[in-house]
Amino acid sequence: AQKVTQAQTEISVVEKEDVTLDCVYETRDTTYYLFWYKQPPSGELVFLIRRNSFDEQNEISGRYSWNFQKSTSSFNFTITASQVVDSAVYFCALRVNTGTASKLTFGTGTRLQVTL
Amino acid sequence: DTAVSQTPKYLVTQMGNDKSIKCEQNLGHDTMYWYKQDSKKFLKIMFSYNNKELIINETVPNRFSPKSPDKAHLNLHINSLELGDSAVYFCASSQVRMVGNEQFFGPGTRLTVL
């Protein structure tokens, strides 16, 4: 069975601070994908990044960066110089490669509050 | 331009009623999903259809019946609504054979059962 743990339920930071959202996953499969989604107050789910299990390169996209470490089964997400617009619930998710039976297993989410 | 659309966005109804939520995707994807997000924001898959065939059916009460008339549509019908059905329901789609197979989500339907 797959499991995703986001131990931080809520984080509050002041604008311009850096913040890291933790994600730890469990799976016995050797081939899998990890995702981060953002859910702003408006409620939609916005895809941020996908990483497959064979690609441990870190990725940077603007103020966002992701650190994937298979040794610790972690896929952490860092926002540099946070802004008020980053306030949202962030979900980490795992998908194993099972052909057509594809489903995302989500973590419980981390609510990020960025204040002025 | 909307990739995955759902109607209605809000649905308020009484216990015991039957209601439907519609989902359409214009991405040409072959797989569609229904997820439920409860009041604590926990997201869990309910159903998945690939080419109109049911391939994932989690432990969902049989009051919930998905219907996929074609690859671009996946509707969710709920009979005898209960208070515990109040949640946000998200539809999603993906292309199974696409690398990564990321799922694109609709805007959600907030269902409130009184």
PDB file of C-alpha atoms in Angstrom:
ATOM      1  CA  ALA A   1       0.000   0.000   0.000  1.00  0.00           C
ATOM      2  CA  GLN A   2       1.066   3.550  -0.618  1.00  0.00           C
ATOM      3  CA  LYS A   3       1.236   6.256   1.991  1.00  0.00           C
ATOM      4  CA  VAL A   4       2.161   9.941   1.965  1.00  0.00           C
ATOM      5  CA  THR A   5       2.873  11.835   5.165  1.00  0.00           C
ATOM      6  CA  GLN A   6       2.907  15.582   5.488  1.00  0.00           C
ATOM      7  CA  ALA A   7       3.680  16.055   9.149  1.00  0.00           C
ATOM      8  CA  GLN A   8       3.263  19.827   9.120  1.00  0.00           C
ATOM      9  CA  THR A   9      -0.433  20.619   9.273  1.00  0.00           C
ATOM     10  CA  GLU A  10      -0.010  24.373   9.306  1.00  0.00           C
ATOM     11  CA  ILE A  11       2.889  26.793   8.833  1.00  0.00           C
ATOM     12  CA  SER A  12       2.842  30.554   9.280  1.00  0.00           C
ATOM     13  CA  VAL A  13       5.597  32.756   7.938  1.00  0.00           C
ATOM     14  CA  VAL A  14       6.136  36.410   7.337  1.00  0.00           C
ATOM     15  CA  GLU A  15       6.489  37.550   3.761  1.00  0.00           C
ATOM     16  CA  LYS A  16       9.986  37.146   2.298  1.00  0.00           C
ATOM     17  CA  GLU A  17      10.866  34.281   4.619  1.00  0.00           C
ATOM     18  CA  ASP A  18      11.881  30.961   3.097  1.00  0.00           C
ATOM     19  CA  VAL A  19       9.734  27.985   3.988  1.00  0.00           C
ATOM     20  CA  THR A  20      10.094  24.253   3.425  1.00  0.00           C
ATOM     21  CA  LEU A  21       7.159  21.869   3.257  1.00  0.00           C
ATOM     22  CA  ASP A  22       8.018  18.289   4.111  1.00  0.00           C
ATOM     23  CA  CYS A  23       6.746  15.174   2.373  1.00  0.00           C
ATOM     24  CA  VAL A  24       7.627  11.585   3.216  1.00  0.00           C
ATOM     25  CA  TYR A  25       6.254   8.698   1.195  1.00  0.00           C
ATOM     26  CA  GLU A  26       6.039   4.924   1.484  1.00  0.00           C
ATOM     27  CA  THR A  27       5.793   2.441  -1.346  1.00  0.00           C
ATOM     28  CA  ARG A  28       7.209  -0.951  -2.227  1.00  0.00           C
ATOM     29  CA  ASP A  29       7.174  -0.177  -5.924  1.00  0.00           C
ATOM     30  CA  THR A  30      10.432   0.759  -7.594  1.00  0.00           C
ATOM     31  CA  THR A  31       8.707   2.846 -10.248  1.00  0.00           C
ATOM     32  CA  TYR A  32       6.561   5.684  -9.035  1.00  0.00           C
ATOM     33  CA  TYR A  33       5.831   9.373  -9.477  1.00  0.00           C
ATOM     34  CA  LEU A  34       5.653  12.135  -6.919  1.00  0.00           C
ATOM     35  CA  PHE A  35       3.628  15.283  -7.286  1.00  0.00           C
ATOM     36  CA  TRP A  36       2.966  18.549  -5.554  1.00  0.00           C
ATOM     37  CA  TYR A  37      -0.357  20.343  -5.914  1.00  0.00           C
ATOM     38  CA  LYS A  38      -1.394  23.753  -4.621  1.00  0.00           C
ATOM     39  CA  GLN A  39      -4.915  24.496  -3.421  1.00  0.00           C
ATOM     40  CA  PRO A  40      -5.401  28.258  -2.981  1.00  0.00           C
ATOM     41  CA  PRO A  41      -8.362  29.674  -1.024  1.00  0.00           C
ATOM     42  CA  SER A  42     -10.412  29.658  -4.223  1.00  0.00           C
ATOM     43  CA  GLY A  43     -10.405  25.856  -3.981  1.00  0.00           C
ATOM     44  CA  GLU A  44      -9.002  24.566  -7.250  1.00  0.00           C
ATOM     45  CA  LEU A  45      -6.123  22.102  -7.351  1.00  0.00           C
ATOM     46  CA  VAL A  46      -3.137  23.390  -9.279  1.00  0.00           C
ATOM     47  CA  PHE A  47      -0.439  21.009 -10.471  1.00  0.00           C
ATOM     48  CA  LEU A  48       3.054  22.228  -9.541  1.00  0.00           C
ATOM     49  CA  ILE A  49       5.546  19.488 -10.280  1.00  0.00           C
ATOM     50  CA  ARG A  50       6.011  15.832 -11.142  1.00  0.00           C
ATOM     51  CA  ARG A  51       9.101  13.765 -10.398  1.00  0.00           C
ATOM     52  CA  ASN A  52       9.678  10.116 -11.285  1.00  0.00           C
ATOM     53  CA  SER A  53      11.484   7.664  -9.069  1.00  0.00           C
ATOM     54  CA  PHE A  54      14.506   7.433 -11.353  1.00  0.00           C
ATOM     55  CA  ASP A  55      15.185  11.135 -11.430  1.00  0.00           C
ATOM     56  CA  GLU A  56      16.690  12.426  -8.220  1.00  0.00           C
ATOM     57  CA  GLN A  57      17.784  15.736  -9.628  1.00  0.00           C
ATOM     58  CA  ASN A  58      16.535  18.677  -7.683  1.00  0.00           C
ATOM     59  CA  GLU A  59      14.455  21.178  -9.555  1.00  0.00           C
ATOM     60  CA  ILE A  60      14.111  24.918  -9.327  1.00  0.00           C
ATOM     61  CA  SER A  61      11.337  26.933 -10.886  1.00  0.00           C
ATOM     62  CA  GLY A  62      11.490  30.581  -9.956  1.00  0.00           C
ATOM     63  CA  ARG A  63      11.012  30.843  -6.200  1.00  0.00           C
ATOM     64  CA  TYR A  64      10.038  27.167  -5.961  1.00  0.00           C
ATOM     65  CA  SER A  65      12.465  24.301  -5.521  1.00  0.00           C
ATOM     66  CA  TRP A  66      12.066  20.627  -4.835  1.00  0.00           C
ATOM     67  CA  ASN A  67      14.456  18.242  -3.124  1.00  0.00           C
ATOM     68  CA  PHE A  68      13.906  14.557  -3.869  1.00  0.00           C
ATOM     69  CA  GLN A  69      15.880  12.059  -1.787  1.00  0.00           C
ATOM     70  CA  LYS A  70      15.132   8.386  -2.297  1.00  0.00           C
ATOM     71  CA  SER A  71      17.393   7.415   0.606  1.00  0.00           C
ATOM     72  CA  THR A  72      15.014   9.102   3.022  1.00  0.00           C
ATOM     73  CA  SER A  73      11.852   8.710   0.887  1.00  0.00           C
ATOM     74  CA  SER A  74      11.331  12.427   0.960  1.00  0.00           C
ATOM     75  CA  PHE A  75      10.211  14.981  -1.595  1.00  0.00           C
ATOM     76  CA  ASN A  76      10.386  18.361   0.085  1.00  0.00           C
ATOM     77  CA  PHE A  77       9.220  21.656  -1.359  1.00  0.00           C
ATOM     78  CA  THR A  78      10.857  24.998  -0.611  1.00  0.00           C
ATOM     79  CA  ILE A  79       9.446  28.423  -1.359  1.00  0.00           C
ATOM     80  CA  THR A  80      12.068  31.145  -1.309  1.00  0.00           C
ATOM     81  CA  ALA A  81      11.110  34.703  -0.400  1.00  0.00           C
ATOM     82  CA  SER A  82       7.512  33.754   0.262  1.00  0.00           C
ATOM     83  CA  GLN A  83       4.687  36.041  -0.790  1.00  0.00           C
ATOM     84  CA  VAL A  84       1.147  36.478   0.422  1.00  0.00           C
ATOM     85  CA  VAL A  85      -0.083  34.848  -2.817  1.00  0.00           C
ATOM     86  CA  ASP A  86       1.675  31.653  -1.760  1.00  0.00           C
ATOM     87  CA  SER A  87      -0.890  31.217   0.999  1.00  0.00           C
ATOM     88  CA  ALA A  88      -2.618  27.936   0.209  1.00  0.00           C
ATOM     89  CA  VAL A  89      -2.852  24.294   1.164  1.00  0.00           C
ATOM     90  CA  TYR A  90      -0.112  22.271  -0.474  1.00  0.00           C
ATOM     91  CA  PHE A  91      -0.524  18.577  -1.169  1.00  0.00           C
ATOM     92  CA  CYS A  92       2.141  16.017  -1.873  1.00  0.00           C
ATOM     93  CA  ALA A  93       0.945  12.949  -3.789  1.00  0.00           C
ATOM     94  CA  LEU A  94       2.280   9.592  -4.924  1.00  0.00           C
ATOM     95  CA  ARG A  95       1.346   7.488  -7.921  1.00  0.00           C
ATOM     96  CA  VAL A  96       2.678   4.018  -8.592  1.00  0.00           C
ATOM     97  CA  ASN A  97       2.955   2.688 -12.088  1.00  0.00           C
ATOM     98  CA  THR A  98       0.144   0.164 -12.399  1.00  0.00           C
ATOM     99  CA  GLY A  99      -0.881   0.525 -16.000  1.00  0.00           C
ATOM    100  CA  THR A 100      -4.389   1.803 -16.436  1.00  0.00           C
ATOM    101  CA  ALA A 101      -5.253   1.588 -12.715  1.00  0.00           C
ATOM    102  CA  SER A 102      -3.663   4.890 -11.857  1.00  0.00           C
ATOM    103  CA  LYS A 103      -4.608   6.766  -8.725  1.00  0.00           C
ATOM    104  CA  LEU A 104      -3.004   9.473  -6.662  1.00  0.00           C
ATOM    105  CA  THR A 105      -2.457   8.902  -2.979  1.00  0.00           C
ATOM    106  CA  PHE A 106      -2.449  12.288  -1.313  1.00  0.00           C
ATOM    107  CA  GLY A 107      -0.910  13.462   1.915  1.00  0.00           C
ATOM    108  CA  THR A 108      -3.107  15.344   4.336  1.00  0.00           C
ATOM    109  CA  GLY A 109      -1.831  18.687   3.132  1.00  0.00           C
ATOM    110  CA  THR A 110       0.095  21.561   4.716  1.00  0.00           C
ATOM    111  CA  ARG A 111      -1.667  24.870   5.104  1.00  0.00           C
ATOM    112  CA  LEU A 112       0.766  27.726   4.491  1.00  0.00           C
ATOM    113  CA  GLN A 113      -0.160  31.177   5.728  1.00  0.00           C
ATOM    114  CA  VAL A 114       2.051  34.033   4.563  1.00  0.00           C
ATOM    115  CA  THR A 115       1.452  37.357   6.282  1.00  0.00           C
ATOM    116  CA  LEU A 116       2.793  40.846   5.714  1.00  0.00           C
TER     117      LEU A 116
ATOM    118  CA  ASP B   1     -10.403  26.930 -22.929  1.00  0.00           C
ATOM    119  CA  THR B   2     -11.466  25.154 -19.751  1.00  0.00           C
ATOM    120  CA  ALA B   3      -9.647  21.838 -19.551  1.00  0.00           C
ATOM    121  CA  VAL B   4     -11.721  20.006 -16.951  1.00  0.00           C
ATOM    122  CA  SER B   5     -15.097  21.461 -16.085  1.00  0.00           C
ATOM    123  CA  GLN B   6     -17.653  20.445 -13.493  1.00  0.00           C
ATOM    124  CA  THR B   7     -21.255  21.432 -12.959  1.00  0.00           C
ATOM    125  CA  PRO B   8     -22.623  22.591 -10.689  1.00  0.00           C
ATOM    126  CA  LYS B   9     -19.985  24.414  -8.649  1.00  0.00           C
ATOM    127  CA  TYR B  10     -22.217  24.461  -5.585  1.00  0.00           C
ATOM    128  CA  LEU B  11     -24.974  22.041  -4.680  1.00  0.00           C
ATOM    129  CA  VAL B  12     -27.142  22.364  -1.588  1.00  0.00           C
ATOM    130  CA  THR B  13     -29.761  19.702  -1.013  1.00  0.00           C
ATOM    131  CA  GLN B  14     -31.757  17.869   1.621  1.00  0.00           C
ATOM    132  CA  MET B  15     -30.994  14.470   3.062  1.00  0.00           C
ATOM    133  CA  GLY B  16     -32.552  11.656   1.105  1.00  0.00           C
ATOM    134  CA  ASN B  17     -32.489  13.425  -2.251  1.00  0.00           C
ATOM    135  CA  ASP B  18     -30.758  12.144  -5.374  1.00  0.00           C
ATOM    136  CA  LYS B  19     -28.321  14.421  -7.190  1.00  0.00           C
ATOM    137  CA  SER B  20     -25.827  14.327 -10.034  1.00  0.00           C
ATOM    138  CA  ILE B  21     -22.550  16.103 -10.723  1.00  0.00           C
ATOM    139  CA  LYS B  22     -21.280  16.349 -14.276  1.00  0.00           C
ATOM    140  CA  CYS B  23     -17.696  16.434 -15.491  1.00  0.00           C
ATOM    141  CA  GLU B  24     -16.281  17.076 -18.920  1.00  0.00           C
ATOM    142  CA  GLN B  25     -12.713  17.279 -20.156  1.00  0.00           C
ATOM    143  CA  ASN B  26     -11.522  18.657 -23.485  1.00  0.00           C
ATOM    144  CA  LEU B  27      -7.929  17.470 -23.192  1.00  0.00           C
ATOM    145  CA  GLY B  28      -8.421  14.300 -25.191  1.00  0.00           C
ATOM    146  CA  HIS B  29      -7.467  12.213 -22.171  1.00  0.00           C
ATOM    147  CA  ASP B  30      -8.529   8.591 -21.893  1.00  0.00           C
ATOM    148  CA  THR B  31      -8.883   8.345 -18.113  1.00  0.00           C
ATOM    149  CA  MET B  32     -11.104  10.235 -15.709  1.00  0.00           C
ATOM    150  CA  TYR B  33     -11.422  10.198 -11.941  1.00  0.00           C
ATOM    151  CA  TRP B  34     -13.592  11.287  -9.058  1.00  0.00           C
ATOM    152  CA  TYR B  35     -11.996  12.369  -5.791  1.00  0.00           C
ATOM    153  CA  LYS B  36     -13.670  13.398  -2.550  1.00  0.00           C
ATOM    154  CA  GLN B  37     -12.221  16.082  -0.278  1.00  0.00           C
ATOM    155  CA  ASP B  38     -13.698  16.068   3.197  1.00  0.00           C
ATOM    156  CA  SER B  39     -13.982  18.903   5.678  1.00  0.00           C
ATOM    157  CA  LYS B  40     -10.442  18.263   6.906  1.00  0.00           C
ATOM    158  CA  LYS B  41      -9.139  18.698   3.355  1.00  0.00           C
ATOM    159  CA  PHE B  42      -8.292  15.026   2.997  1.00  0.00           C
ATOM    160  CA  LEU B  43      -8.383  13.965  -0.659  1.00  0.00           C
ATOM    161  CA  LYS B  44      -9.246  10.410  -1.570  1.00  0.00           C
ATOM    162  CA  ILE B  45      -9.982   8.731  -4.849  1.00  0.00           C
ATOM    163  CA  MET B  46     -13.427   7.269  -5.385  1.00  0.00           C
ATOM    164  CA  PHE B  47     -13.544   6.026  -8.978  1.00  0.00           C
ATOM    165  CA  SER B  48     -11.545   5.916 -12.153  1.00  0.00           C
ATOM    166  CA  TYR B  49     -12.645   5.190 -15.715  1.00  0.00           C
ATOM    167  CA  ASN B  50     -10.358   4.348 -18.608  1.00  0.00           C
ATOM    168  CA  ASN B  51     -11.956   4.492 -22.041  1.00  0.00           C
ATOM    169  CA  LYS B  52     -15.412   4.331 -20.432  1.00  0.00           C
ATOM    170  CA  GLU B  53     -14.456   1.253 -18.418  1.00  0.00           C
ATOM    171  CA  LEU B  54     -14.484   1.307 -14.607  1.00  0.00           C
ATOM    172  CA  ILE B  55     -10.980   0.447 -13.417  1.00  0.00           C
ATOM    173  CA  ILE B  56     -10.839   1.800  -9.879  1.00  0.00           C
ATOM    174  CA  ASN B  57     -13.677   1.521  -7.420  1.00  0.00           C
ATOM    175  CA  GLU B  58     -12.586   2.286  -3.906  1.00  0.00           C
ATOM    176  CA  THR B  59     -14.716   1.393  -0.907  1.00  0.00           C
ATOM    177  CA  VAL B  60     -17.475   3.796  -1.749  1.00  0.00           C
ATOM    178  CA  PRO B  61     -21.123   3.196  -0.762  1.00  0.00           C
ATOM    179  CA  ASN B  62     -23.173   1.876  -3.654  1.00  0.00           C
ATOM    180  CA  ARG B  63     -25.332   4.977  -3.389  1.00  0.00           C
ATOM    181  CA  PHE B  64     -22.600   6.524  -5.519  1.00  0.00           C
ATOM    182  CA  SER B  65     -22.773   5.497  -9.154  1.00  0.00           C
ATOM    183  CA  PRO B  66     -20.407   6.905 -11.767  1.00  0.00           C
ATOM    184  CA  LYS B  67     -21.404   6.924 -15.411  1.00  0.00           C
ATOM    185  CA  SER B  68     -19.126   7.528 -18.368  1.00  0.00           C
ATOM    186  CA  PRO B  69     -21.095   8.003 -21.588  1.00  0.00           C
ATOM    187  CA  ASP B  70     -17.880   8.670 -23.505  1.00  0.00           C
ATOM    188  CA  LYS B  71     -14.194   9.312 -22.864  1.00  0.00           C
ATOM    189  CA  ALA B  72     -14.724  13.014 -22.343  1.00  0.00           C
ATOM    190  CA  HIS B  73     -17.453  12.749 -19.703  1.00  0.00           C
ATOM    191  CA  LEU B  74     -17.690  11.204 -16.266  1.00  0.00           C
ATOM    192  CA  ASN B  75     -20.771  11.919 -14.208  1.00  0.00           C
ATOM    193  CA  LEU B  76     -21.388  11.080 -10.584  1.00  0.00           C
ATOM    194  CA  HIS B  77     -24.871  10.234  -9.384  1.00  0.00           C
ATOM    195  CA  ILE B  78     -25.587  10.017  -5.676  1.00  0.00           C
ATOM    196  CA  ASN B  79     -28.748   8.430  -4.322  1.00  0.00           C
ATOM    197  CA  SER B  80     -30.308   8.957  -0.908  1.00  0.00           C
ATOM    198  CA  LEU B  81     -27.900  11.675   0.136  1.00  0.00           C
ATOM    199  CA  GLU B  82     -26.626  11.630   3.710  1.00  0.00           C
ATOM    200  CA  LEU B  83     -25.095  14.330   5.884  1.00  0.00           C
ATOM    201  CA  GLY B  84     -21.707  12.639   5.608  1.00  0.00           C
ATOM    202  CA  ASP B  85     -21.724  13.088   1.849  1.00  0.00           C
ATOM    203  CA  SER B  86     -21.111  16.801   2.336  1.00  0.00           C
ATOM    204  CA  ALA B  87     -17.715  17.436   0.770  1.00  0.00           C
ATOM    205  CA  VAL B  88     -15.990  18.888  -2.244  1.00  0.00           C
ATOM    206  CA  TYR B  89     -15.948  16.480  -5.179  1.00  0.00           C
ATOM    207  CA  PHE B  90     -13.190  16.855  -7.726  1.00  0.00           C
ATOM    208  CA  CYS B  91     -13.138  15.396 -11.178  1.00  0.00           C
ATOM    209  CA  ALA B  92      -9.769  14.833 -12.861  1.00  0.00           C
ATOM    210  CA  SER B  93      -8.428  13.456 -16.104  1.00  0.00           C
ATOM    211  CA  SER B  94      -5.155  12.105 -17.420  1.00  0.00           C
ATOM    212  CA  GLN B  95      -3.687  10.341 -20.410  1.00  0.00           C
ATOM    213  CA  VAL B  96      -2.472   6.991 -19.186  1.00  0.00           C
ATOM    214  CA  ARG B  97       0.165   6.482 -21.820  1.00  0.00           C
ATOM    215  CA  MET B  98       1.607   9.956 -21.347  1.00  0.00           C
ATOM    216  CA  VAL B  99       4.855  10.017 -19.411  1.00  0.00           C
ATOM    217  CA  GLY B 100       4.165  11.039 -15.848  1.00  0.00           C
ATOM    218  CA  ASN B 101       0.441  10.788 -16.398  1.00  0.00           C
ATOM    219  CA  GLU B 102      -0.292  13.849 -14.279  1.00  0.00           C
ATOM    220  CA  GLN B 103      -3.894  14.399 -13.462  1.00  0.00           C
ATOM    221  CA  PHE B 104      -5.595  17.676 -14.208  1.00  0.00           C
ATOM    222  CA  PHE B 105      -8.364  18.619 -11.844  1.00  0.00           C
ATOM    223  CA  GLY B 106     -11.657  20.366 -12.315  1.00  0.00           C
ATOM    224  CA  PRO B 107     -12.644  23.301 -10.095  1.00  0.00           C
ATOM    225  CA  GLY B 108     -14.569  21.087  -7.690  1.00  0.00           C
ATOM    226  CA  THR B 109     -18.222  20.831  -6.702  1.00  0.00           C
ATOM    227  CA  ARG B 110     -19.066  21.733  -3.127  1.00  0.00           C
ATOM    228  CA  LEU B 111     -21.930  19.523  -2.001  1.00  0.00           C
ATOM    229  CA  THR B 112     -23.796  20.464   1.159  1.00  0.00           C
ATOM    230  CA  VAL B 113     -26.399  18.063   2.512  1.00  0.00           C
ATOM    231  CA  LEU B 114     -28.794  19.586   5.048  1.00  0.00           C
TER     232      LEU B 114
END
